[in-house]
CSV table of C-alpha atoms in Angstrom, one decimal:
chain,number,residue,atom,x,y,z
A,295,MET,CA,-23.7,240.9,-30.7
A,296,LYS,CA,-23.6,243.5,-28.1
A,297,THR,CA,-25.9,243.3,-25.2
A,298,SER,CA,-27.3,246.9,-24.4
A,299,PRO,CA,-27.3,248.2,-20.7
A,300,LEU,CA,-31.1,248.0,-20.7
A,301,ASN,CA,-31.2,244.4,-21.6
A,302,SER,CA,-28.6,243.5,-19.0
A,303,ARG,CA,-30.9,245.3,-16.6
A,304,LYS,CA,-33.8,243.3,-17.5
A,305,ILE,CA,-32.0,240.0,-17.3
A,306,GLU,CA,-30.6,241.1,-13.8
A,307,ILE,CA,-34.1,241.9,-12.7
A,308,LEU,CA,-35.5,238.7,-14.0
A,309,LEU,CA,-32.8,236.6,-12.3
A,310,TYR,CA,-33.3,238.3,-8.9
A,311,GLY,CA,-37.0,237.6,-9.4
A,312,LEU,CA,-36.5,233.9,-10.2
A,313,ILE,CA,-34.1,233.3,-7.3
A,314,TRP,CA,-36.3,235.0,-4.6
A,315,PHE,CA,-39.4,233.3,-5.9
A,316,LEU,CA,-37.5,230.2,-5.3
A,317,VAL,CA,-36.4,231.2,-1.7
A,318,PHE,CA,-40.0,232.3,-0.9
A,319,SER,CA,-41.6,229.0,-2.3
A,320,ILE,CA,-39.3,227.0,0.4
A,321,PRO,CA,-41.5,227.7,3.5
A,322,PHE,CA,-44.4,226.5,1.5
A,323,PHE,CA,-43.2,223.1,1.0
A,324,THR,CA,-41.5,222.8,4.3
A,325,GLU,CA,-44.2,224.2,6.7
A,326,ARG,CA,-46.8,222.0,5.3
A,327,THR,CA,-48.6,219.4,8.0
A,328,LEU,CA,-51.1,216.6,7.0
A,329,GLN,CA,-50.9,217.9,3.2
A,330,ARG,CA,-52.2,221.4,4.2
A,331,PRO,CA,-49.9,224.3,4.7
A,332,ASP,CA,-49.8,226.1,8.2
A,333,TRP,CA,-50.8,229.5,6.9
A,334,ASN,CA,-50.0,231.1,10.2
A,335,LYS,CA,-46.3,229.9,10.4
A,336,LEU,CA,-46.0,230.2,6.6
A,337,LEU,CA,-46.9,234.0,6.8
A,338,VAL,CA,-44.5,234.5,9.6
A,339,ASP,CA,-41.6,232.8,7.5
A,340,TRP,CA,-42.6,235.0,4.5
A,341,LEU,CA,-42.4,238.1,6.8
A,342,HIS,CA,-38.9,237.2,7.8
A,343,LEU,CA,-37.8,236.6,4.3
A,344,PHE,CA,-39.4,239.9,3.1
A,345,ILE,CA,-37.2,241.7,5.7
A,346,TYR,CA,-34.1,240.0,4.1
A,347,LEU,CA,-35.4,240.8,0.6
A,348,ASN,CA,-35.4,244.4,1.4
A,349,VAL,CA,-31.8,244.2,2.8
A,350,PHE,CA,-30.8,242.5,-0.5
A,351,LEU,CA,-32.5,245.3,-2.6
A,352,VAL,CA,-31.0,248.1,-0.6
A,353,ASN,CA,-27.4,246.7,-0.9
A,354,VAL,CA,-27.4,245.9,-4.6
A,355,TYR,CA,-29.3,248.8,-5.8
A,356,LEU,CA,-28.1,251.6,-3.5
A,357,LEU,CA,-25.2,250.7,-1.4
A,358,VAL,CA,-23.1,248.8,-4.0
A,359,PRO,CA,-23.6,251.1,-7.0
A,360,PHE,CA,-23.4,254.4,-5.2
A,361,LEU,CA,-20.8,253.7,-2.5
A,362,LEU,CA,-18.8,250.5,-3.2
A,363,LEU,CA,-18.2,250.9,-7.0
A,364,ARG,CA,-17.4,254.5,-6.4
A,365,LYS,CA,-14.5,253.3,-4.0
A,366,ARG,CA,-16.3,254.8,-1.0
A,367,TYR,CA,-15.5,251.9,1.1
A,368,LEU,CA,-15.7,253.4,4.7
A,369,PRO,CA,-19.3,254.8,4.1
A,370,TYR,CA,-20.4,251.5,2.5
A,371,PHE,CA,-19.2,249.1,5.2
A,372,THR,CA,-20.5,251.5,7.9
A,373,LEU,CA,-23.9,251.7,6.4
A,374,ALA,CA,-24.1,248.0,5.4
A,375,LEU,CA,-23.3,247.2,9.1
A,376,VAL,CA,-25.9,249.5,10.7
A,377,ILE,CA,-28.5,248.2,8.2
A,378,LEU,CA,-27.6,244.6,9.3
A,379,LEU,CA,-27.8,245.4,12.7
A,380,VAL,CA,-31.1,247.0,12.5
A,381,ILE,CA,-32.7,244.4,10.3
A,382,VAL,CA,-31.4,241.6,12.4
A,383,GLY,CA,-32.7,243.3,15.6
A,384,VAL,CA,-36.2,243.6,13.9
A,385,ASP,CA,-36.0,239.9,12.8
A,386,ALA,CA,-35.2,238.8,16.3
A,387,ALA,CA,-38.0,241.0,17.8
A,388,MET,CA,-40.5,239.6,15.1
A,389,PRO,CA,-42.0,236.9,17.5
A,390,GLU,CA,-42.7,239.5,20.0
A,391,ILE,CA,-44.2,241.9,17.5
A,392,ILE,CA,-46.6,239.1,16.2
A,393,HIS,CA,-47.5,237.4,19.3
A,394,PRO,CA,-47.1,239.9,22.1
A,395,PRO,CA,-47.8,239.2,25.7
A,396,GLY,CA,-51.4,239.5,26.8
A,397,ARG,CA,-52.8,237.6,23.8
A,398,PRO,CA,-53.8,234.2,25.3
A,399,GLU,CA,-56.1,233.5,22.1
A,400,LEU,CA,-53.0,233.7,19.9
A,401,ALA,CA,-50.9,231.5,22.3
A,402,ARG,CA,-53.8,229.1,22.5
A,403,GLN,CA,-53.7,228.9,18.5
A,404,ASP,CA,-49.9,228.2,18.5
A,405,GLU,CA,-50.7,225.3,21.2
A,406,ILE,CA,-53.2,223.9,18.8
A,407,ARG,CA,-50.8,224.1,15.8
A,408,LEU,CA,-48.0,222.5,17.8
A,409,SER,CA,-50.2,219.7,18.8
A,410,ARG,CA,-50.7,219.0,15.1
A,411,ASP,CA,-47.0,219.1,14.4
A,412,SER,CA,-44.5,216.2,14.9
A,413,GLN,CA,-43.0,215.4,18.5
A,414,PHE,CA,-39.9,217.1,17.1
A,415,LEU,CA,-41.6,220.4,16.7
A,416,GLU,CA,-43.0,220.2,20.0
A,417,ASN,CA,-39.6,219.6,21.6
A,418,GLU,CA,-38.1,222.7,19.6
A,419,SER,CA,-41.1,224.8,21.0
A,420,GLN,CA,-40.5,223.8,24.5
A,421,HIS,CA,-36.8,224.5,24.1
A,422,PRO,CA,-36.5,227.9,22.1
A,423,LYS,CA,-33.2,229.3,21.0
A,424,PRO,CA,-31.6,231.8,23.4
A,425,PRO,CA,-31.9,235.2,22.2
A,426,ILE,CA,-28.3,235.7,21.5
A,427,VAL,CA,-28.1,232.5,19.5
A,428,ALA,CA,-31.2,233.6,17.4
A,429,PHE,CA,-29.6,237.0,17.0
A,430,LEU,CA,-26.2,235.4,15.6
A,431,ASP,CA,-28.2,233.0,13.3
A,432,SER,CA,-30.2,236.0,11.9
A,433,LEU,CA,-26.8,238.0,11.5
A,434,ILE,CA,-24.9,235.2,9.7
A,435,LEU,CA,-28.0,234.8,7.4
A,436,ALA,CA,-28.1,238.6,6.6
A,437,ILE,CA,-24.3,238.6,6.0
A,438,LEU,CA,-24.5,235.9,3.6
A,439,ILE,CA,-27.5,237.3,1.7
A,440,VAL,CA,-25.6,240.8,1.6
A,441,GLY,CA,-22.5,239.0,0.5
A,442,ALA,CA,-24.1,237.1,-2.2
A,443,GLY,CA,-25.6,240.2,-3.6
A,444,THR,CA,-22.4,242.2,-3.4
A,445,THR,CA,-20.5,239.4,-5.1
A,446,TYR,CA,-22.9,239.0,-8.1
A,447,LYS,CA,-23.1,242.9,-8.5
A,448,LEU,CA,-19.3,243.2,-8.6
A,449,MET,CA,-18.8,240.1,-11.0
A,450,SER,CA,-21.4,241.7,-13.3
A,451,GLN,CA,-19.9,245.1,-13.3
A,452,TRP,CA,-16.4,243.3,-13.8
A,453,LEU,CA,-17.9,241.6,-17.0
A,454,ILE,CA,-19.3,244.8,-18.3
A,455,GLU,CA,-15.9,246.5,-17.9
A,456,GLU,CA,-14.2,243.6,-19.4
A,457,LYS,CA,-16.3,243.4,-22.4
A,458,LEU,CA,-15.9,247.3,-22.7
A,459,ARG,CA,-12.1,246.9,-22.6
A,460,LYS,CA,-12.0,244.3,-25.2
A,461,ASP,CA,-14.1,246.5,-27.4
A,462,ILE,CA,-11.6,249.2,-27.0
A,463,GLU,CA,-8.7,247.0,-27.6
A,464,LYS,CA,-10.3,245.8,-31.0
A,465,GLU,CA,-10.6,249.4,-32.1
A,466,GLN,CA,-7.2,249.9,-31.1
A,467,LEU,CA,-5.9,247.0,-33.1
A,468,LYS,CA,-7.9,248.0,-36.2
A,469,THR,CA,-6.1,251.4,-35.8
A,470,LYS,CA,-2.7,250.1,-35.5
A,471,LEU,CA,-3.3,247.6,-38.3
A,472,ALA,CA,-4.3,250.6,-40.5
A,473,LEU,CA,-1.1,252.4,-39.6
A,474,LEU,CA,1.0,249.5,-40.2
A,475,ARG,CA,-0.6,249.2,-43.8
A,476,HIS,CA,-0.1,252.9,-44.5
A,477,GLN,CA,3.6,252.3,-43.5
A,478,VAL,CA,4.2,249.9,-46.0
A,479,SER,CA,2.8,251.9,-48.9
A,480,PRO,CA,5.2,254.9,-48.9
A,481,HIS,CA,8.0,252.5,-48.8
A,482,PHE,CA,6.6,250.4,-51.7
A,483,PHE,CA,5.8,253.5,-53.8
A,484,MET,CA,9.3,254.8,-53.4
A,485,ASN,CA,10.9,251.7,-54.6
A,486,THR,CA,8.6,251.5,-57.6
A,487,LEU,CA,9.0,255.0,-58.6
A,488,ASN,CA,12.7,254.6,-58.6
A,489,ASN,CA,12.1,251.6,-60.8
A,490,ILE,CA,10.2,253.7,-63.1
A,491,HIS,CA,12.7,256.6,-63.1
A,492,THR,CA,15.4,254.0,-64.2
A,493,LEU,CA,13.2,252.8,-67.1
A,494,VAL,CA,12.4,256.0,-68.6
A,495,GLU,CA,16.1,256.4,-69.5
A,496,ILE,CA,16.3,252.8,-70.8
A,497,ASP,CA,13.1,252.1,-72.6
A,498,GLY,CA,10.1,254.5,-72.7
A,499,GLU,CA,7.6,252.0,-73.9
A,500,LYS,CA,8.4,249.7,-71.0
A,501,ALA,CA,8.3,252.9,-68.7
A,502,GLN,CA,4.8,253.6,-70.0
A,503,ASP,CA,3.7,250.0,-69.4
A,504,ALA,CA,5.2,250.2,-65.9
A,505,ILE,CA,3.2,253.4,-65.0
A,506,GLU,CA,0.0,251.6,-66.2
A,507,ARG,CA,0.8,248.7,-63.9
A,508,LEU,CA,1.5,251.2,-61.1
A,509,SER,CA,-2.0,252.8,-61.4
A,510,VAL,CA,-3.4,249.2,-60.9
A,511,LEU,CA,-1.4,248.8,-57.8
A,512,MET,CA,-2.2,252.3,-56.6
A,513,ARG,CA,-5.8,251.5,-57.0
A,514,TYR,CA,-5.5,248.3,-54.9
A,515,LEU,CA,-3.6,250.3,-52.2
A,516,LEU,CA,-6.0,253.2,-52.1
A,517,TYR,CA,-9.3,251.2,-52.1
A,518,ASP,CA,-8.7,247.2,-51.8
A,519,SER,CA,-6.1,247.6,-49.0
A,520,ALA,CA,-8.5,249.6,-46.7
A,521,GLN,CA,-10.9,246.5,-46.6
A,522,ASN,CA,-10.5,244.2,-43.5
A,523,THR,CA,-10.2,241.2,-46.0
A,524,ILE,CA,-10.0,240.6,-49.7
A,525,GLY,CA,-10.5,237.8,-52.1
A,526,LEU,CA,-7.4,235.5,-52.5
A,527,LYS,CA,-7.5,235.9,-56.2
A,528,LYS,CA,-7.3,239.6,-56.3
A,529,GLU,CA,-4.3,239.4,-53.9
A,530,ILE,CA,-2.7,237.0,-56.3
A,531,ASP,CA,-3.3,239.3,-59.1
A,532,PHE,CA,-1.7,242.4,-57.1
A,533,ILE,CA,1.1,240.0,-56.4
A,534,ASN,CA,1.6,239.0,-60.0
A,535,SER,CA,1.5,242.8,-61.1
A,536,PHE,CA,4.0,243.7,-58.5
A,537,ILE,CA,6.3,240.9,-59.7
A,538,SER,CA,5.9,241.8,-63.3
A,539,LEU,CA,6.6,245.5,-62.4
A,540,MET,CA,10.0,244.5,-60.5
A,541,GLN,CA,11.1,242.2,-63.4
A,542,LEU,CA,11.0,245.0,-65.8
A,543,ARG,CA,14.0,246.3,-63.8
A,544,HIS,CA,15.6,243.0,-63.0
A,545,SER,CA,14.8,240.9,-66.1
A,546,ASP,CA,18.2,239.9,-66.8
A,547,GLU,CA,20.0,239.6,-63.7
A,548,VAL,CA,17.3,237.8,-61.4
A,549,GLU,CA,15.8,234.6,-62.0
A,550,VAL,CA,12.2,234.9,-60.6
A,551,VAL,CA,10.1,231.7,-60.2
A,552,VAL,CA,6.4,232.0,-59.1
A,553,ALA,CA,4.4,229.0,-58.1
A,554,LEU,CA,0.6,229.6,-57.6
A,555,PRO,CA,-2.2,227.0,-57.0
A,556,GLU,CA,-4.0,226.1,-60.1
A,557,GLN,CA,-7.6,226.4,-58.5
A,558,ILE,CA,-7.9,229.5,-56.4
A,559,PRO,CA,-10.6,229.0,-53.9
A,560,ASP,CA,-13.0,231.7,-53.1
A,561,THR,CA,-11.8,232.7,-49.8
A,562,GLN,CA,-10.8,235.9,-48.0
A,563,ILE,CA,-7.5,236.9,-46.5
A,564,PRO,CA,-6.0,240.1,-45.0
A,565,PRO,CA,-4.7,242.3,-47.6
A,566,MET,CA,-0.9,243.2,-48.1
A,567,LEU,CA,0.3,240.3,-46.1
A,568,PHE,CA,3.0,239.2,-48.7
A,569,ILE,CA,4.1,242.5,-50.2
A,570,SER,CA,6.6,243.5,-47.6
A,571,LEU,CA,8.3,240.1,-47.8
A,572,LEU,CA,8.4,240.4,-51.6
A,573,GLU,CA,9.8,244.0,-51.3
A,574,ASN,CA,12.6,242.7,-49.2
A,575,ALA,CA,13.3,239.8,-51.5
A,576,PHE,CA,13.8,242.2,-54.4
A,577,LYS,CA,15.7,244.8,-52.5
A,578,HIS,CA,18.2,242.5,-50.7
A,579,GLY,CA,18.2,239.3,-52.7
A,580,VAL,CA,19.6,241.0,-56.0
A,581,SER,CA,23.3,241.5,-56.9
A,582,TYR,CA,24.0,243.0,-60.2
A,583,PRO,CA,27.6,241.4,-60.3
A,584,LEU,CA,26.2,237.9,-59.3
A,585,LYS,CA,23.3,235.7,-60.6
A,586,SER,CA,20.5,236.1,-58.2
A,587,TYR,CA,17.1,234.4,-57.7
A,588,ILE,CA,13.7,235.0,-56.0
A,589,HIS,CA,11.4,232.0,-55.6
A,590,PHE,CA,7.7,232.8,-54.6
A,591,GLU,CA,5.2,230.0,-53.7
A,592,LEU,CA,1.6,230.0,-52.7
A,593,ARG,CA,-0.1,226.6,-51.9
A,594,ILE,CA,-3.3,225.6,-50.1
A,595,GLU,CA,-3.3,222.5,-48.0
A,596,GLU,CA,-6.6,221.7,-46.3
A,597,SER,CA,-7.6,225.0,-44.4
A,598,SER,CA,-4.3,226.7,-44.5
A,599,LEU,CA,-2.5,228.9,-47.0
A,600,TYR,CA,1.3,228.6,-47.1
A,601,CYS,CA,3.6,231.1,-48.5
A,602,THR,CA,7.3,230.5,-49.1
A,603,ILE,CA,9.6,233.2,-50.3
A,604,ARG,CA,13.4,232.4,-50.9
A,605,ASN,CA,15.9,234.6,-52.3
A,606,SER,CA,19.6,234.7,-52.7
A,607,LYS,CA,21.7,236.4,-50.2
A,608,PRO,CA,25.2,237.8,-52.0
A,609,LYS,CA,27.8,238.3,-49.7
A,610,ILE,CA,28.3,241.7,-50.8
A,611,MET,CA,24.8,242.5,-49.6
A,612,SER,CA,25.1,240.8,-46.2
A,613,SER,CA,26.5,243.9,-44.4
A,614,SER,CA,23.7,246.4,-45.5
A,615,ARG,CA,20.8,243.6,-45.6
A,616,GLY,CA,19.6,244.6,-42.3
A,617,GLU,CA,19.0,248.4,-43.0
A,618,TYR,CA,15.6,247.7,-44.5
A,619,SER,CA,14.7,244.2,-44.4
A,620,GLY,CA,13.8,244.7,-40.6
A,621,ILE,CA,10.9,247.1,-41.4
A,622,GLY,CA,9.1,244.4,-43.5
A,623,LEU,CA,9.5,241.6,-41.2
A,624,ASP,CA,8.7,243.6,-38.1
A,625,ASN,CA,5.6,244.8,-39.7
A,626,ILE,CA,4.4,241.6,-40.9
A,627,ARG,CA,4.8,240.1,-37.5
A,628,LYS,CA,3.0,242.9,-36.0
A,629,SER,CA,0.1,242.6,-38.3
A,630,LEU,CA,0.0,238.8,-38.0
A,631,LYS,CA,-0.4,239.4,-34.4
A,632,LEU,CA,-3.2,241.7,-34.8
A,633,LEU,CA,-5.1,239.6,-37.1
A,634,TYR,CA,-4.7,236.0,-35.7
A,635,ASP,CA,-4.2,234.5,-32.3
A,636,ASP,CA,-0.9,233.1,-31.8
A,637,ASP,CA,-1.9,229.4,-32.5
A,638,ASP,CA,-3.6,230.3,-35.9
A,639,PHE,CA,-0.5,231.5,-37.7
A,640,ARG,CA,3.1,230.5,-38.1
A,641,LEU,CA,6.1,232.6,-39.4
A,642,ASP,CA,9.4,230.8,-39.7
A,643,ILE,CA,12.5,232.8,-40.9
A,644,LEU,CA,15.5,230.9,-42.0
A,645,ASP,CA,18.6,233.2,-42.5
A,646,LYS,CA,21.2,230.9,-44.3
A,647,GLU,CA,24.5,231.6,-45.5
A,648,THR,CA,23.7,232.1,-48.9
A,649,GLU,CA,19.7,232.0,-49.0
A,650,PHE,CA,17.1,234.0,-47.1
A,651,GLU,CA,13.8,231.8,-46.6
A,652,VAL,CA,10.5,233.0,-45.1
A,653,ASN,CA,7.7,230.4,-44.5
A,654,LEU,CA,4.4,232.0,-43.5
A,655,LYS,CA,1.0,229.9,-42.7
A,656,ILE,CA,-2.2,231.4,-42.1
A,657,PRO,CA,-5.8,229.9,-41.9
A,658,VAL,CA,-8.3,230.3,-44.7
């Protein structure tokens, strides 16, 4: 399910709110004395955090999207540095702003508060950090906050772009797969029409039957093959029709053996996975002077569908076998890579001296 940009923005805002809520809650638990919070110190701590919160928001909602993501690096780092120095300067001067000189009553309140604290806090108040150390501490904290916000924003943008890239790749794969299927169809029709042309001169009745079978195959190619998946039973019916049509031409010369599972499960597979392999078997495994054979087997084992095609390889066809066989084999490889991950399928091709064998395994 795709996440809309609006939902992504809401999730981002909720995440920022949760993180900063936790950050602002830390002083409440660390600044309590005698089970009662020191509200004066707590308000000062919150004011410091509020300053850093503004730095964070300016960075992630202004500097990063309008400068860094648009590859305007110099303006981004210049403005970020200026803002950091200004904010750190304000933060370092915060004690003087809240407790300016000449306000003895506030100083007296500080002394009372310190008297309630532990000896450690008293020692800390007697030995405050040097201004340069306080400035550097505030600068490091501000850099960490800006860096964390920038890192999250860049990661978020990268994930969005990666998801968009994958969506584009999926659409491109669908287009390539459709082109591959259409590339198979003209080749198949060319061979089938040649078969019918031969039958017209030999046996008109068989030619008429072949035309009817061809209409069934055309309906499959025009409508069913356009779907992403098709029922295994319908694919087997298509294969049977194709083999029957080819046998009308090669009934005497070719021994065709078809082995199919007795129980065909109600499962879906990509259409036209086997037709190119069968085309090659009939085209390059048949020799008129010699006895030829084509064996086609489908079997289901556990969650996998196995297809095995064996055909004879007459020596007189060996020299011309590569002219067209590469078309089907190349297309079937491309189709499988578009449809499945590399670990989900297996295609083994055995080119023996007198036999050509293809073994295909796909998940079902």
